[in-house]
PDB file of C-alpha atoms in Angstrom:
ATOM      1  CA  UNK Y   1    -120.212 -58.821  39.751  1.00 49.00           C
ATOM      2  CA  UNK Y   2    -122.870 -61.281  41.953  1.00 51.00           C
ATOM      3  CA  UNK Y   3    -125.395 -63.781  40.101  1.00 65.00           C
ATOM      4  CA  UNK Y   4    -128.631 -63.400  41.972  1.00 76.00           C
ATOM      5  CA  UNK Y   5    -130.857 -66.421  42.331  1.00 79.00           C
ATOM      6  CA  UNK Y   6    -133.972 -66.496  43.776  1.00 83.00           C
ATOM      7  CA  UNK Y   7    -136.108 -69.829  43.587  1.00 83.00           C
ATOM      8  CA  UNK Y   8    -138.646 -72.036  45.538  1.00 86.00           C
ATOM      9  CA  UNK Y   9    -140.414 -75.480  45.481  1.00 87.00           C
ATOM     10  CA  UNK Y  10    -141.868 -78.127  47.595  1.00 89.00           C
ATOM     11  CA  UNK Y  11    -140.397 -81.261  49.438  1.00 91.00           C
ATOM     12  CA  UNK Y  12    -142.619 -84.167  47.427  1.00 87.00           C
ATOM     13  CA  UNK Y  13    -143.951 -87.656  49.007  1.00 89.00           C
ATOM     14  CA  UNK Y  14    -140.768 -89.185  47.457  1.00 86.00           C
ATOM     15  CA  UNK Y  15    -138.424 -86.858  49.398  1.00 90.00           C
ATOM     16  CA  UNK Y  16    -140.551 -86.272  52.998  1.00 91.00           C
ATOM     17  CA  UNK Y  17    -138.835 -87.309  55.595  1.00 92.00           C
ATOM     18  CA  UNK Y  18    -134.820 -87.230  54.334  1.00 92.00           C
ATOM     19  CA  UNK Y  19    -132.506 -84.761  55.058  1.00 92.00           C
ATOM     20  CA  UNK Y  20    -132.325 -81.471  54.143  1.00 93.00           C
ATOM     21  CA  UNK Y  21    -129.091 -81.255  51.922  1.00 91.00           C
ATOM     22  CA  UNK Y  22    -130.446 -84.120  50.483  1.00 91.00           C
ATOM     23  CA  UNK Y  23    -134.037 -82.980  49.561  1.00 91.00           C
ATOM     24  CA  UNK Y  24    -132.704 -79.615  48.149  1.00 90.00           C
ATOM     25  CA  UNK Y  25    -129.804 -81.214  45.884  1.00 85.00           C
ATOM     26  CA  UNK Y  26    -132.567 -83.219  44.297  1.00 86.00           C
ATOM     27  CA  UNK Y  27    -134.664 -80.496  44.236  1.00 86.00           C
ATOM     28  CA  UNK Y  28    -131.895 -78.171  42.871  1.00 83.00           C
ATOM     29  CA  UNK Y  29    -130.722 -79.909  41.163  1.00 76.00           C
ATOM     30  CA  UNK Y  30    -128.059 -77.207  38.938  1.00 70.00           C
ATOM     31  CA  UNK Y  31    -126.281 -76.303  42.226  1.00 78.00           C
ATOM     32  CA  UNK Y  32    -123.677 -78.776  44.304  1.00 76.00           C
ATOM     33  CA  UNK Y  33    -124.646 -80.005  47.371  1.00 81.00           C
ATOM     34  CA  UNK Y  34    -121.066 -78.619  49.150  1.00 82.00           C
ATOM     35  CA  UNK Y  35    -123.064 -75.232  47.589  1.00 82.00           C
ATOM     36  CA  UNK Y  36    -126.291 -76.058  48.561  1.00 89.00           C
ATOM     37  CA  UNK Y  37    -125.193 -77.379  51.880  1.00 91.00           C
ATOM     38  CA  UNK Y  38    -122.894 -73.584  52.549  1.00 88.00           C
ATOM     39  CA  UNK Y  39    -126.761 -71.565  51.795  1.00 90.00           C
ATOM     40  CA  UNK Y  40    -128.715 -73.460  54.296  1.00 92.00           C
ATOM     41  CA  UNK Y  41    -126.157 -72.326  56.699  1.00 92.00           C
ATOM     42  CA  UNK Y  42    -125.824 -69.038  56.435  1.00 90.00           C
ATOM     43  CA  UNK Y  43    -129.917 -68.667  56.210  1.00 90.00           C
ATOM     44  CA  UNK Y  44    -129.915 -68.190  52.451  1.00 89.00           C
ATOM     45  CA  UNK Y  45    -132.365 -71.391  52.238  1.00 91.00           C
ATOM     46  CA  UNK Y  46    -135.085 -71.360  54.268  1.00 92.00           C
ATOM     47  CA  UNK Y  47    -137.661 -73.768  54.856  1.00 93.00           C
ATOM     48  CA  UNK Y  48    -140.856 -72.307  54.999  1.00 94.00           C
ATOM     49  CA  UNK Y  49    -139.543 -68.706  55.308  1.00 91.00           C
ATOM     50  CA  UNK Y  50    -137.357 -71.056  58.888  1.00 91.00           C
ATOM     51  CA  UNK Y  51    -134.047 -71.485  59.089  1.00 92.00           C
ATOM     52  CA  UNK Y  52    -132.640 -75.320  59.278  1.00 92.00           C
ATOM     53  CA  UNK Y  53    -129.914 -77.134  59.280  1.00 93.00           C
ATOM     54  CA  UNK Y  54    -127.961 -79.018  57.010  1.00 92.00           C
ATOM     55  CA  UNK Y  55    -129.065 -82.417  59.010  1.00 92.00           C
ATOM     56  CA  UNK Y  56    -132.586 -81.764  59.940  1.00 93.00           C
ATOM     57  CA  UNK Y  57    -135.746 -83.475  58.210  1.00 93.00           C
ATOM     58  CA  UNK Y  58    -138.557 -81.911  55.532  1.00 93.00           C
ATOM     59  CA  UNK Y  59    -141.415 -83.338  54.471  1.00 93.00           C
ATOM     60  CA  UNK Y  60    -144.006 -82.800  52.840  1.00 92.00           C
ATOM     61  CA  UNK Y  61    -145.272 -79.714  51.193  1.00 92.00           C
ATOM     62  CA  UNK Y  62    -143.002 -77.671  53.405  1.00 93.00           C
ATOM     63  CA  UNK Y  63    -141.040 -74.930  50.715  1.00 92.00           C
ATOM     64  CA  UNK Y  64    -137.623 -74.516  49.888  1.00 92.00           C
ATOM     65  CA  UNK Y  65    -136.919 -71.077  49.699  1.00 91.00           C
ATOM     66  CA  UNK Y  66    -133.695 -69.817  48.146  1.00 88.00           C
ATOM     67  CA  UNK Y  67    -132.074 -66.642  47.944  1.00 88.00           C
ATOM     68  CA  UNK Y  68    -128.658 -66.849  46.944  1.00 82.00           C
ATOM     69  CA  UNK Y  69    -126.025 -64.183  45.542  1.00 77.00           C
ATOM     70  CA  UNK Y  70    -123.067 -65.170  43.544  1.00 70.00           C
ATOM     71  CA  UNK Y  71    -119.870 -64.095  44.806  1.00 61.00           C
ATOM     72  CA  UNK Y  72    -116.498 -63.755  42.992  1.00 57.00           C
ATOM     73  CA  UNK Y  73    -114.682 -66.725  43.629  1.00 52.00           C
ATOM     74  CA  UNK Y  74    -111.579 -65.609  44.054  1.00 61.00           C
ATOM     75  CA  UNK Y  75    -109.308 -62.614  42.785  1.00 70.00           C
ATOM     76  CA  UNK Y  76    -107.243 -63.303  39.899  1.00 81.00           C
ATOM     77  CA  UNK Y  77    -106.818 -60.688  36.612  1.00 86.00           C
ATOM     78  CA  UNK Y  78    -108.195 -60.959  33.941  1.00 91.00           C
ATOM     79  CA  UNK Y  79    -105.664 -60.796  30.705  1.00 94.00           C
ATOM     80  CA  UNK Y  80    -105.558 -60.998  27.167  1.00 95.00           C
ATOM     81  CA  UNK Y  81    -104.670 -63.993  26.299  1.00 94.00           C
ATOM     82  CA  UNK Y  82    -105.454 -65.436  23.146  1.00 94.00           C
ATOM     83  CA  UNK Y  83    -107.584 -69.020  23.230  1.00 96.00           C
ATOM     84  CA  UNK Y  84    -108.236 -71.145  20.152  1.00 97.00           C
ATOM     85  CA  UNK Y  85    -111.748 -71.113  20.565  1.00 97.00           C
ATOM     86  CA  UNK Y  86    -113.476 -74.071  18.805  1.00 97.00           C
ATOM     87  CA  UNK Y  87    -117.121 -74.090  20.738  1.00 98.00           C
ATOM     88  CA  UNK Y  88    -119.123 -71.098  22.412  1.00 97.00           C
ATOM     89  CA  UNK Y  89    -121.797 -70.449  23.514  1.00 96.00           C
ATOM     90  CA  UNK Y  90    -124.177 -70.135  26.705  1.00 96.00           C
ATOM     91  CA  UNK Y  91    -123.375 -72.502  28.548  1.00 96.00           C
ATOM     92  CA  UNK Y  92    -119.916 -74.034  27.542  1.00 97.00           C
ATOM     93  CA  UNK Y  93    -116.278 -73.245  26.133  1.00 98.00           C
ATOM     94  CA  UNK Y  94    -114.050 -75.592  24.525  1.00 98.00           C
ATOM     95  CA  UNK Y  95    -110.011 -74.287  23.654  1.00 98.00           C
ATOM     96  CA  UNK Y  96    -107.666 -76.032  22.104  1.00 98.00           C
ATOM     97  CA  UNK Y  97    -104.794 -75.822  24.582  1.00 97.00           C
ATOM     98  CA  UNK Y  98    -101.544 -75.138  23.217  1.00 97.00           C
ATOM     99  CA  UNK Y  99     -98.309 -76.171  24.493  1.00 96.00           C
ATOM    100  CA  UNK Y 100     -96.690 -74.323  27.615  1.00 94.00           C
ATOM    101  CA  UNK Y 101     -99.665 -72.275  28.734  1.00 94.00           C
ATOM    102  CA  UNK Y 102    -100.524 -72.877  32.058  1.00 92.00           C
ATOM    103  CA  UNK Y 103    -103.721 -73.521  33.112  1.00 92.00           C
ATOM    104  CA  UNK Y 104    -104.858 -72.498  36.585  1.00 85.00           C
ATOM    105  CA  UNK Y 105    -102.920 -69.835  38.766  1.00 80.00           C
ATOM    106  CA  UNK Y 106    -100.631 -71.460  41.191  1.00 74.00           C
ATOM    107  CA  UNK Y 107     -97.125 -70.547  42.609  1.00 66.00           C
ATOM    108  CA  UNK Y 108     -94.670 -68.954  40.289  1.00 67.00           C
ATOM    109  CA  UNK Y 109     -97.073 -68.976  37.842  1.00 70.00           C
ATOM    110  CA  UNK Y 110    -100.098 -65.758  39.110  1.00 73.00           C
ATOM    111  CA  UNK Y 111    -100.504 -64.963  35.200  1.00 85.00           C
ATOM    112  CA  UNK Y 112    -100.079 -66.282  31.688  1.00 90.00           C
ATOM    113  CA  UNK Y 113    -102.555 -68.781  32.595  1.00 93.00           C
ATOM    114  CA  UNK Y 114    -105.381 -69.854  30.607  1.00 95.00           C
ATOM    115  CA  UNK Y 115    -107.677 -68.893  33.174  1.00 94.00           C
ATOM    116  CA  UNK Y 116    -105.990 -65.354  33.127  1.00 94.00           C
ATOM    117  CA  UNK Y 117    -107.151 -65.558  29.629  1.00 95.00           C
ATOM    118  CA  UNK Y 118    -110.093 -67.181  30.696  1.00 96.00           C
ATOM    119  CA  UNK Y 119    -111.587 -63.813  32.527  1.00 94.00           C
ATOM    120  CA  UNK Y 120    -111.031 -61.754  29.558  1.00 95.00           C
ATOM    121  CA  UNK Y 121    -112.422 -63.279  27.077  1.00 96.00           C
ATOM    122  CA  UNK Y 122    -115.619 -64.464  29.391  1.00 95.00           C
ATOM    123  CA  UNK Y 123    -115.897 -62.331  32.829  1.00 92.00           C
ATOM    124  CA  UNK Y 124    -118.777 -63.786  34.562  1.00 90.00           C
ATOM    125  CA  UNK Y 125    -116.238 -66.679  34.775  1.00 92.00           C
ATOM    126  CA  UNK Y 126    -115.046 -64.564  38.169  1.00 88.00           C
ATOM    127  CA  UNK Y 127    -118.031 -66.103  39.912  1.00 84.00           C
ATOM    128  CA  UNK Y 128    -117.084 -69.696  39.011  1.00 86.00           C
ATOM    129  CA  UNK Y 129    -115.623 -72.274  41.346  1.00 82.00           C
ATOM    130  CA  UNK Y 130    -112.031 -71.530  39.045  1.00 84.00           C
ATOM    131  CA  UNK Y 131    -113.092 -69.363  36.470  1.00 89.00           C
ATOM    132  CA  UNK Y 132    -115.264 -72.629  35.098  1.00 92.00           C
ATOM    133  CA  UNK Y 133    -112.162 -75.161  34.747  1.00 93.00           C
ATOM    134  CA  UNK Y 134    -113.302 -78.561  35.710  1.00 92.00           C
ATOM    135  CA  UNK Y 135    -110.346 -80.543  34.099  1.00 93.00           C
ATOM    136  CA  UNK Y 136    -107.007 -79.669  33.363  1.00 91.00           C
ATOM    137  CA  UNK Y 137    -103.986 -80.346  30.776  1.00 95.00           C
ATOM    138  CA  UNK Y 138    -100.535 -80.534  31.665  1.00 94.00           C
ATOM    139  CA  UNK Y 139     -98.520 -77.246  31.133  1.00 94.00           C
ATOM    140  CA  UNK Y 140     -97.103 -79.124  27.701  1.00 96.00           C
ATOM    141  CA  UNK Y 141    -100.251 -81.256  26.466  1.00 97.00           C
ATOM    142  CA  UNK Y 142    -101.918 -79.380  24.172  1.00 98.00           C
ATOM    143  CA  UNK Y 143    -105.816 -80.360  23.074  1.00 98.00           C
ATOM    144  CA  UNK Y 144    -109.202 -79.963  24.146  1.00 98.00           C
ATOM    145  CA  UNK Y 145    -110.387 -78.349  27.067  1.00 97.00           C
ATOM    146  CA  UNK Y 146    -114.485 -77.532  28.420  1.00 97.00           C
ATOM    147  CA  UNK Y 147    -114.960 -75.009  30.438  1.00 97.00           C
ATOM    148  CA  UNK Y 148    -118.819 -73.819  32.166  1.00 96.00           C
ATOM    149  CA  UNK Y 149    -119.814 -70.374  31.728  1.00 96.00           C
ATOM    150  CA  UNK Y 150    -122.348 -70.379  34.257  1.00 92.00           C
ATOM    151  CA  UNK Y 151    -123.116 -72.714  37.436  1.00 87.00           C
ATOM    152  CA  UNK Y 152    -125.799 -75.031  36.060  1.00 89.00           C
ATOM    153  CA  UNK Y 153    -122.484 -76.044  33.659  1.00 93.00           C
ATOM    154  CA  UNK Y 154    -120.388 -76.763  36.169  1.00 91.00           C
ATOM    155  CA  UNK Y 155    -122.176 -78.927  38.112  1.00 89.00           C
ATOM    156  CA  UNK Y 156    -123.596 -80.233  35.157  1.00 93.00           C
ATOM    157  CA  UNK Y 157    -119.849 -80.785  34.081  1.00 94.00           C
ATOM    158  CA  UNK Y 158    -118.116 -81.799  37.659  1.00 88.00           C
ATOM    159  CA  UNK Y 159    -121.082 -85.004  38.110  1.00 89.00           C
ATOM    160  CA  UNK Y 160    -120.658 -86.431  34.382  1.00 93.00           C
ATOM    161  CA  UNK Y 161    -116.254 -86.323  35.069  1.00 91.00           C
ATOM    162  CA  UNK Y 162    -117.819 -87.995  38.232  1.00 86.00           C
ATOM    163  CA  UNK Y 163    -119.518 -90.620  36.262  1.00 89.00           C
ATOM    164  CA  UNK Y 164    -116.577 -91.005  33.895  1.00 90.00           C
ATOM    165  CA  UNK Y 165    -118.819 -90.263  31.142  1.00 93.00           C
ATOM    166  CA  UNK Y 166    -117.045 -87.765  30.134  1.00 94.00           C
ATOM    167  CA  UNK Y 167    -115.064 -89.756  26.828  1.00 95.00           C
ATOM    168  CA  UNK Y 168    -111.721 -88.237  25.964  1.00 95.00           C
ATOM    169  CA  UNK Y 169    -109.800 -89.191  23.796  1.00 97.00           C
ATOM    170  CA  UNK Y 170    -106.218 -88.284  23.293  1.00 98.00           C
ATOM    171  CA  UNK Y 171    -103.522 -89.333  21.063  1.00 98.00           C
ATOM    172  CA  UNK Y 172     -99.472 -90.001  22.634  1.00 98.00           C
ATOM    173  CA  UNK Y 173     -96.053 -91.133  20.915  1.00 98.00           C
ATOM    174  CA  UNK Y 174     -93.724 -93.667  22.624  1.00 98.00           C
ATOM    175  CA  UNK Y 175     -90.247 -94.395  22.772  1.00 97.00           C
ATOM    176  CA  UNK Y 176     -91.196 -98.570  22.095  1.00 96.00           C
ATOM    177  CA  UNK Y 177     -92.651-100.972  19.953  1.00 96.00           C
ATOM    178  CA  UNK Y 178     -96.367-102.236  21.557  1.00 96.00           C
ATOM    179  CA  UNK Y 179     -97.528-105.341  20.145  1.00 90.00           C
ATOM    180  CA  UNK Y 180    -100.848-104.420  20.735  1.00 93.00           C
ATOM    181  CA  UNK Y 181    -102.959-102.248  22.569  1.00 95.00           C
ATOM    182  CA  UNK Y 182    -104.594-103.135  26.013  1.00 96.00           C
ATOM    183  CA  UNK Y 183    -105.424-101.268  29.278  1.00 97.00           C
ATOM    184  CA  UNK Y 184    -103.169-100.205  32.041  1.00 97.00           C
ATOM    185  CA  UNK Y 185    -105.140-100.131  35.943  1.00 97.00           C
ATOM    186  CA  UNK Y 186    -102.866 -99.262  38.361  1.00 96.00           C
ATOM    187  CA  UNK Y 187    -103.468 -96.911  40.849  1.00 95.00           C
ATOM    188  CA  UNK Y 188    -101.413 -93.351  40.897  1.00 95.00           C
ATOM    189  CA  UNK Y 189     -99.973 -91.240  44.067  1.00 91.00           C
ATOM    190  CA  UNK Y 190     -97.464 -88.239  44.988  1.00 88.00           C
ATOM    191  CA  UNK Y 191     -94.708 -89.536  44.734  1.00 91.00           C
ATOM    192  CA  UNK Y 192     -92.950 -90.569  48.142  1.00 89.00           C
ATOM    193  CA  UNK Y 193     -89.679 -88.377  47.056  1.00 89.00           C
ATOM    194  CA  UNK Y 194     -90.475 -86.025  44.958  1.00 89.00           C
ATOM    195  CA  UNK Y 195     -93.443 -83.971  45.582  1.00 80.00           C
ATOM    196  CA  UNK Y 196     -94.190 -82.672  41.841  1.00 83.00           C
ATOM    197  CA  UNK Y 197     -94.708 -86.365  40.571  1.00 91.00           C
ATOM    198  CA  UNK Y 198     -96.822 -89.018  40.023  1.00 93.00           C
ATOM    199  CA  UNK Y 199     -96.036 -92.335  41.081  1.00 94.00           C
ATOM    200  CA  UNK Y 200     -97.905 -96.387  40.193  1.00 95.00           C
ATOM    201  CA  UNK Y 201     -98.427 -96.690  44.398  1.00 94.00           C
ATOM    202  CA  UNK Y 202    -100.883 -99.335  46.269  1.00 93.00           C
ATOM    203  CA  UNK Y 203    -102.568 -96.869  48.652  1.00 92.00           C
ATOM    204  CA  UNK Y 204    -103.122 -94.228  45.704  1.00 91.00           C
ATOM    205  CA  UNK Y 205    -105.875 -93.469  43.686  1.00 92.00           C
ATOM    206  CA  UNK Y 206    -108.147 -95.753  41.477  1.00 94.00           C
ATOM    207  CA  UNK Y 207    -106.993 -95.225  37.536  1.00 94.00           C
ATOM    208  CA  UNK Y 208    -107.488 -96.631  34.155  1.00 96.00           C
ATOM    209  CA  UNK Y 209    -106.032 -95.745  30.993  1.00 97.00           C
ATOM    210  CA  UNK Y 210    -106.978 -97.389  28.104  1.00 97.00           C
ATOM    211  CA  UNK Y 211    -104.487 -97.605  24.713  1.00 98.00           C
ATOM    212  CA  UNK Y 212    -104.730 -99.016  20.646  1.00 98.00           C
ATOM    213  CA  UNK Y 213    -101.602 -98.801  18.393  1.00 98.00           C
ATOM    214  CA  UNK Y 214    -102.648 -96.103  15.614  1.00 98.00           C
ATOM    215  CA  UNK Y 215     -98.946 -96.992  14.391  1.00 97.00           C
ATOM    216  CA  UNK Y 216     -95.484 -98.654  15.161  1.00 97.00           C
ATOM    217  CA  UNK Y 217     -92.337 -97.754  13.177  1.00 96.00           C
ATOM    218  CA  UNK Y 218     -89.147 -98.895  14.255  1.00 95.00           C
ATOM    219  CA  UNK Y 219     -88.135 -98.029  18.000  1.00 95.00           C
ATOM    220  CA  UNK Y 220     -91.415 -96.171  17.951  1.00 97.00           C
ATOM    221  CA  UNK Y 221     -95.413 -95.923  18.704  1.00 98.00           C
ATOM    222  CA  UNK Y 222     -97.618 -93.696  17.605  1.00 98.00           C
ATOM    223  CA  UNK Y 223    -101.007 -94.671  20.394  1.00 98.00           C
ATOM    224  CA  UNK Y 224    -104.843 -93.608  20.597  1.00 98.00           C
ATOM    225  CA  UNK Y 225    -105.036 -93.497  24.468  1.00 98.00           C
ATOM    226  CA  UNK Y 226    -108.243 -93.063  26.186  1.00 97.00           C
ATOM    227  CA  UNK Y 227    -108.859 -92.254  30.317  1.00 94.00           C
ATOM    228  CA  UNK Y 228    -110.811 -93.759  32.285  1.00 92.00           C
ATOM    229  CA  UNK Y 229    -110.122 -91.580  35.140  1.00 91.00           C
ATOM    230  CA  UNK Y 230    -108.260 -88.705  35.436  1.00 88.00           C
ATOM    231  CA  UNK Y 231    -105.564 -88.398  38.090  1.00 90.00           C
ATOM    232  CA  UNK Y 232    -103.000 -85.924  37.695  1.00 90.00           C
ATOM    233  CA  UNK Y 233    -100.016 -86.834  34.870  1.00 95.00           C
ATOM    234  CA  UNK Y 234    -101.956 -90.289  34.284  1.00 96.00           C
ATOM    235  CA  UNK Y 235    -100.835 -90.751  30.849  1.00 97.00           C
ATOM    236  CA  UNK Y 236     -97.314 -89.953  31.227  1.00 97.00           C
ATOM    237  CA  UNK Y 237     -97.193 -92.145  34.386  1.00 97.00           C
ATOM    238  CA  UNK Y 238     -98.596 -95.043  33.570  1.00 98.00           C
ATOM    239  CA  UNK Y 239     -96.813 -95.487  30.275  1.00 98.00           C
ATOM    240  CA  UNK Y 240     -93.668 -94.422  31.622  1.00 97.00           C
ATOM    241  CA  UNK Y 241     -94.164 -97.549  34.309  1.00 96.00           C
ATOM    242  CA  UNK Y 242     -95.465 -99.359  31.213  1.00 96.00           C
ATOM    243  CA  UNK Y 243     -91.652 -98.836  30.245  1.00 96.00           C
ATOM    244  CA  UNK Y 244     -93.221 -97.095  26.904  1.00 97.00           C
ATOM    245  CA  UNK Y 245     -92.192 -93.500  28.258  1.00 97.00           C
ATOM    246  CA  UNK Y 246     -93.460 -90.335  26.362  1.00 98.00           C
ATOM    247  CA  UNK Y 247     -91.050 -88.524  24.163  1.00 97.00           C
ATOM    248  CA  UNK Y 248     -90.139 -85.151  25.022  1.00 96.00           C
ATOM    249  CA  UNK Y 249     -91.595 -85.729  29.019  1.00 96.00           C
ATOM    250  CA  UNK Y 250     -88.655 -84.325  30.993  1.00 93.00           C
ATOM    251  CA  UNK Y 251     -90.387 -85.284  33.555  1.00 94.00           C
ATOM    252  CA  UNK Y 252     -91.011 -88.921  33.280  1.00 96.00           C
ATOM    253  CA  UNK Y 253     -89.523 -89.905  30.623  1.00 93.00           C
ATOM    254  CA  UNK Y 254     -85.829 -91.183  31.478  1.00 89.00           C
ATOM    255  CA  UNK Y 255     -82.660 -90.126  29.214  1.00 89.00           C
ATOM    256  CA  UNK Y 256     -83.178 -89.561  25.694  1.00 91.00           C
ATOM    257  CA  UNK Y 257     -83.309 -92.589  23.597  1.00 92.00           C
ATOM    258  CA  UNK Y 258     -81.852 -92.765  19.831  1.00 93.00           C
ATOM    259  CA  UNK Y 259     -82.233 -95.720  17.964  1.00 92.00           C
ATOM    260  CA  UNK Y 260     -78.271 -97.062  16.560  1.00 88.00           C
ATOM    261  CA  UNK Y 261     -78.639 -96.582  13.356  1.00 87.00           C
ATOM    262  CA  UNK Y 262     -81.592 -93.686  12.810  1.00 91.00           C
ATOM    263  CA  UNK Y 263     -81.267 -91.236  10.141  1.00 93.00           C
ATOM    264  CA  UNK Y 264     -79.677 -87.271  11.208  1.00 94.00           C
ATOM    265  CA  UNK Y 265     -82.847 -86.214  10.772  1.00 95.00           C
ATOM    266  CA  UNK Y 266     -85.037 -87.966  13.473  1.00 95.00           C
ATOM    267  CA  UNK Y 267     -81.849 -87.993  15.910  1.00 95.00           C
ATOM    268  CA  UNK Y 268     -82.559 -84.708  15.797  1.00 96.00           C
ATOM    269  CA  UNK Y 269     -85.739 -84.244  15.889  1.00 96.00           C
ATOM    270  CA  UNK Y 270     -86.181 -86.672  19.178  1.00 96.00           C
ATOM    271  CA  UNK Y 271     -83.153 -83.967  20.598  1.00 95.00           C
ATOM    272  CA  UNK Y 272     -85.010 -81.027  19.811  1.00 96.00           C
ATOM    273  CA  UNK Y 273     -88.413 -82.163  20.848  1.00 96.00           C
ATOM    274  CA  UNK Y 274     -89.046 -80.058  24.071  1.00 94.00           C
ATOM    275  CA  UNK Y 275     -92.455 -81.113  25.547  1.00 96.00           C
ATOM    276  CA  UNK Y 276     -93.872 -84.412  25.966  1.00 97.00           C
ATOM    277  CA  UNK Y 277     -95.687 -85.654  22.738  1.00 98.00           C
ATOM    278  CA  UNK Y 278     -99.652 -85.866  24.274  1.00 98.00           C
ATOM    279  CA  UNK Y 279    -102.423 -84.516  22.201  1.00 98.00           C
ATOM    280  CA  UNK Y 280    -105.675 -83.991  24.127  1.00 98.00           C
ATOM    281  CA  UNK Y 281    -107.489 -84.640  19.919  1.00 98.00           C
ATOM    282  CA  UNK Y 282    -110.894 -85.951  21.376  1.00 98.00           C
ATOM    283  CA  UNK Y 283    -113.881 -84.436  23.274  1.00 98.00           C
ATOM    284  CA  UNK Y 284    -117.077 -85.990  23.859  1.00 97.00           C
ATOM    285  CA  UNK Y 285    -120.300 -84.877  26.721  1.00 97.00           C
ATOM    286  CA  UNK Y 286    -123.127 -84.609  27.347  1.00 97.00           C
ATOM    287  CA  UNK Y 287    -124.567 -80.667  27.330  1.00 97.00           C
ATOM    288  CA  UNK Y 288    -125.729 -79.408  30.488  1.00 94.00           C
ATOM    289  CA  UNK Y 289    -128.665 -77.954  29.151  1.00 93.00           C
ATOM    290  CA  UNK Y 290    -130.435 -79.351  25.629  1.00 94.00           C
ATOM    291  CA  UNK Y 291    -128.268 -83.085  27.499  1.00 94.00           C
ATOM    292  CA  UNK Y 292    -127.699 -84.116  23.994  1.00 96.00           C
ATOM    293  CA  UNK Y 293    -124.229 -85.443  23.405  1.00 97.00           C
ATOM    294  CA  UNK Y 294    -121.747 -83.315  21.660  1.00 97.00           C
ATOM    295  CA  UNK Y 295    -118.230 -83.707  20.260  1.00 97.00           C
ATOM    296  CA  UNK Y 296    -115.527 -82.266  19.086  1.00 98.00           C
ATOM    297  CA  UNK Y 297    -112.017 -83.036  17.108  1.00 98.00           C
ATOM    298  CA  UNK Y 298    -108.763 -81.219  17.781  1.00 98.00           C
ATOM    299  CA  UNK Y 299    -106.061 -82.040  14.823  1.00 97.00           C
ATOM    300  CA  UNK Y 300    -102.650 -82.514  15.480  1.00 97.00           C
ATOM    301  CA  UNK Y 301    -100.187 -79.882  16.499  1.00 97.00           C
ATOM    302  CA  UNK Y 302     -97.814 -78.645  14.018  1.00 97.00           C
ATOM    303  CA  UNK Y 303     -94.844 -79.965  15.892  1.00 97.00           C
ATOM    304  CA  UNK Y 304     -96.043 -83.799  16.651  1.00 98.00           C
ATOM    305  CA  UNK Y 305     -97.122 -84.078  12.892  1.00 98.00           C
ATOM    306  CA  UNK Y 306     -93.834 -83.054  11.514  1.00 97.00           C
ATOM    307  CA  UNK Y 307     -92.335 -86.002  14.103  1.00 97.00           C
ATOM    308  CA  UNK Y 308     -94.881 -88.703  13.099  1.00 98.00           C
ATOM    309  CA  UNK Y 309     -93.230 -88.038   9.263  1.00 97.00           C
ATOM    310  CA  UNK Y 310     -89.821 -87.979  10.166  1.00 97.00           C
ATOM    311  CA  UNK Y 311     -90.210 -91.224  11.941  1.00 96.00           C
ATOM    312  CA  UNK Y 312     -92.307 -92.285   8.902  1.00 95.00           C
ATOM    313  CA  UNK Y 313     -89.299 -91.864   6.201  1.00 94.00           C
ATOM    314  CA  UNK Y 314     -86.718 -93.227   8.672  1.00 90.00           C
ATOM    315  CA  UNK Y 315     -88.744 -96.877   8.990  1.00 87.00           C
ATOM    316  CA  UNK Y 316     -88.655 -96.577   5.193  1.00 87.00           C
ATOM    317  CA  UNK Y 317     -84.629 -95.000   4.738  1.00 80.00           C
ATOM    318  CA  UNK Y 318     -84.158 -99.149   7.154  1.00 68.00           C
TER     319      UNK Y 318
END
């Protein structure tokens, strides 16, 4: 499958004298600068019918003509995997991801992923980088994810994520009782020993997590968490660093802690909770085509709600 692009534009006075790739990024904002640079180098983007370099200058009145094809990005297989589609139009798909499904194929998970299911659901996604996936949720994290259906939407969503204008709110159940909300501003990087993990490192990337208390229990807290940045495992690492690990997080949670004198129901529920109790509940963004702010909410999955119910009963019994 491929999709043809054929557009042209003239250089206005205010862009005259700038680099070609800079001008192209302004005149063709639906496409990333990196992709435009590739098209300039391949001759798909010409100036006055002539091949130019990305660093060459263009001037008022010069005609930029783009004739390109979007080819299949990578060879992944479409698979009939059930998807909980919360919203879909010509630009976006919003998915409520269940626990236990990997988002993107990787070593050991080349099939059965959310991406494989998305390709079966919408074949045009094979023309987009990572099949339109612009952000991820960990395998055992549930909740809302947005997927781009067009290259224009993909570029817009990536820009919104970089500008930190996409609002992503999570709910988590953590071990320990927090007295109030706060902000964790600690850089994250690859763990120096275990390369599959992330850790707080002074030389890492900036990572900012905001949290507020929804409800306190005797030895646990139900939190609302808002991401300002979106680093790998960010919420899980930050809360573990603060000594309030997410319930069920085998990678960052340490040993299972059963509160003294808790009910047998709670003890069993904590033993049986086999994933991190983390759910992407709310998502807000600017629609790439209409420029309107849109938002979605996904209620807590059954396992987290059941755990909250048991925690509430345990608190009343003490």
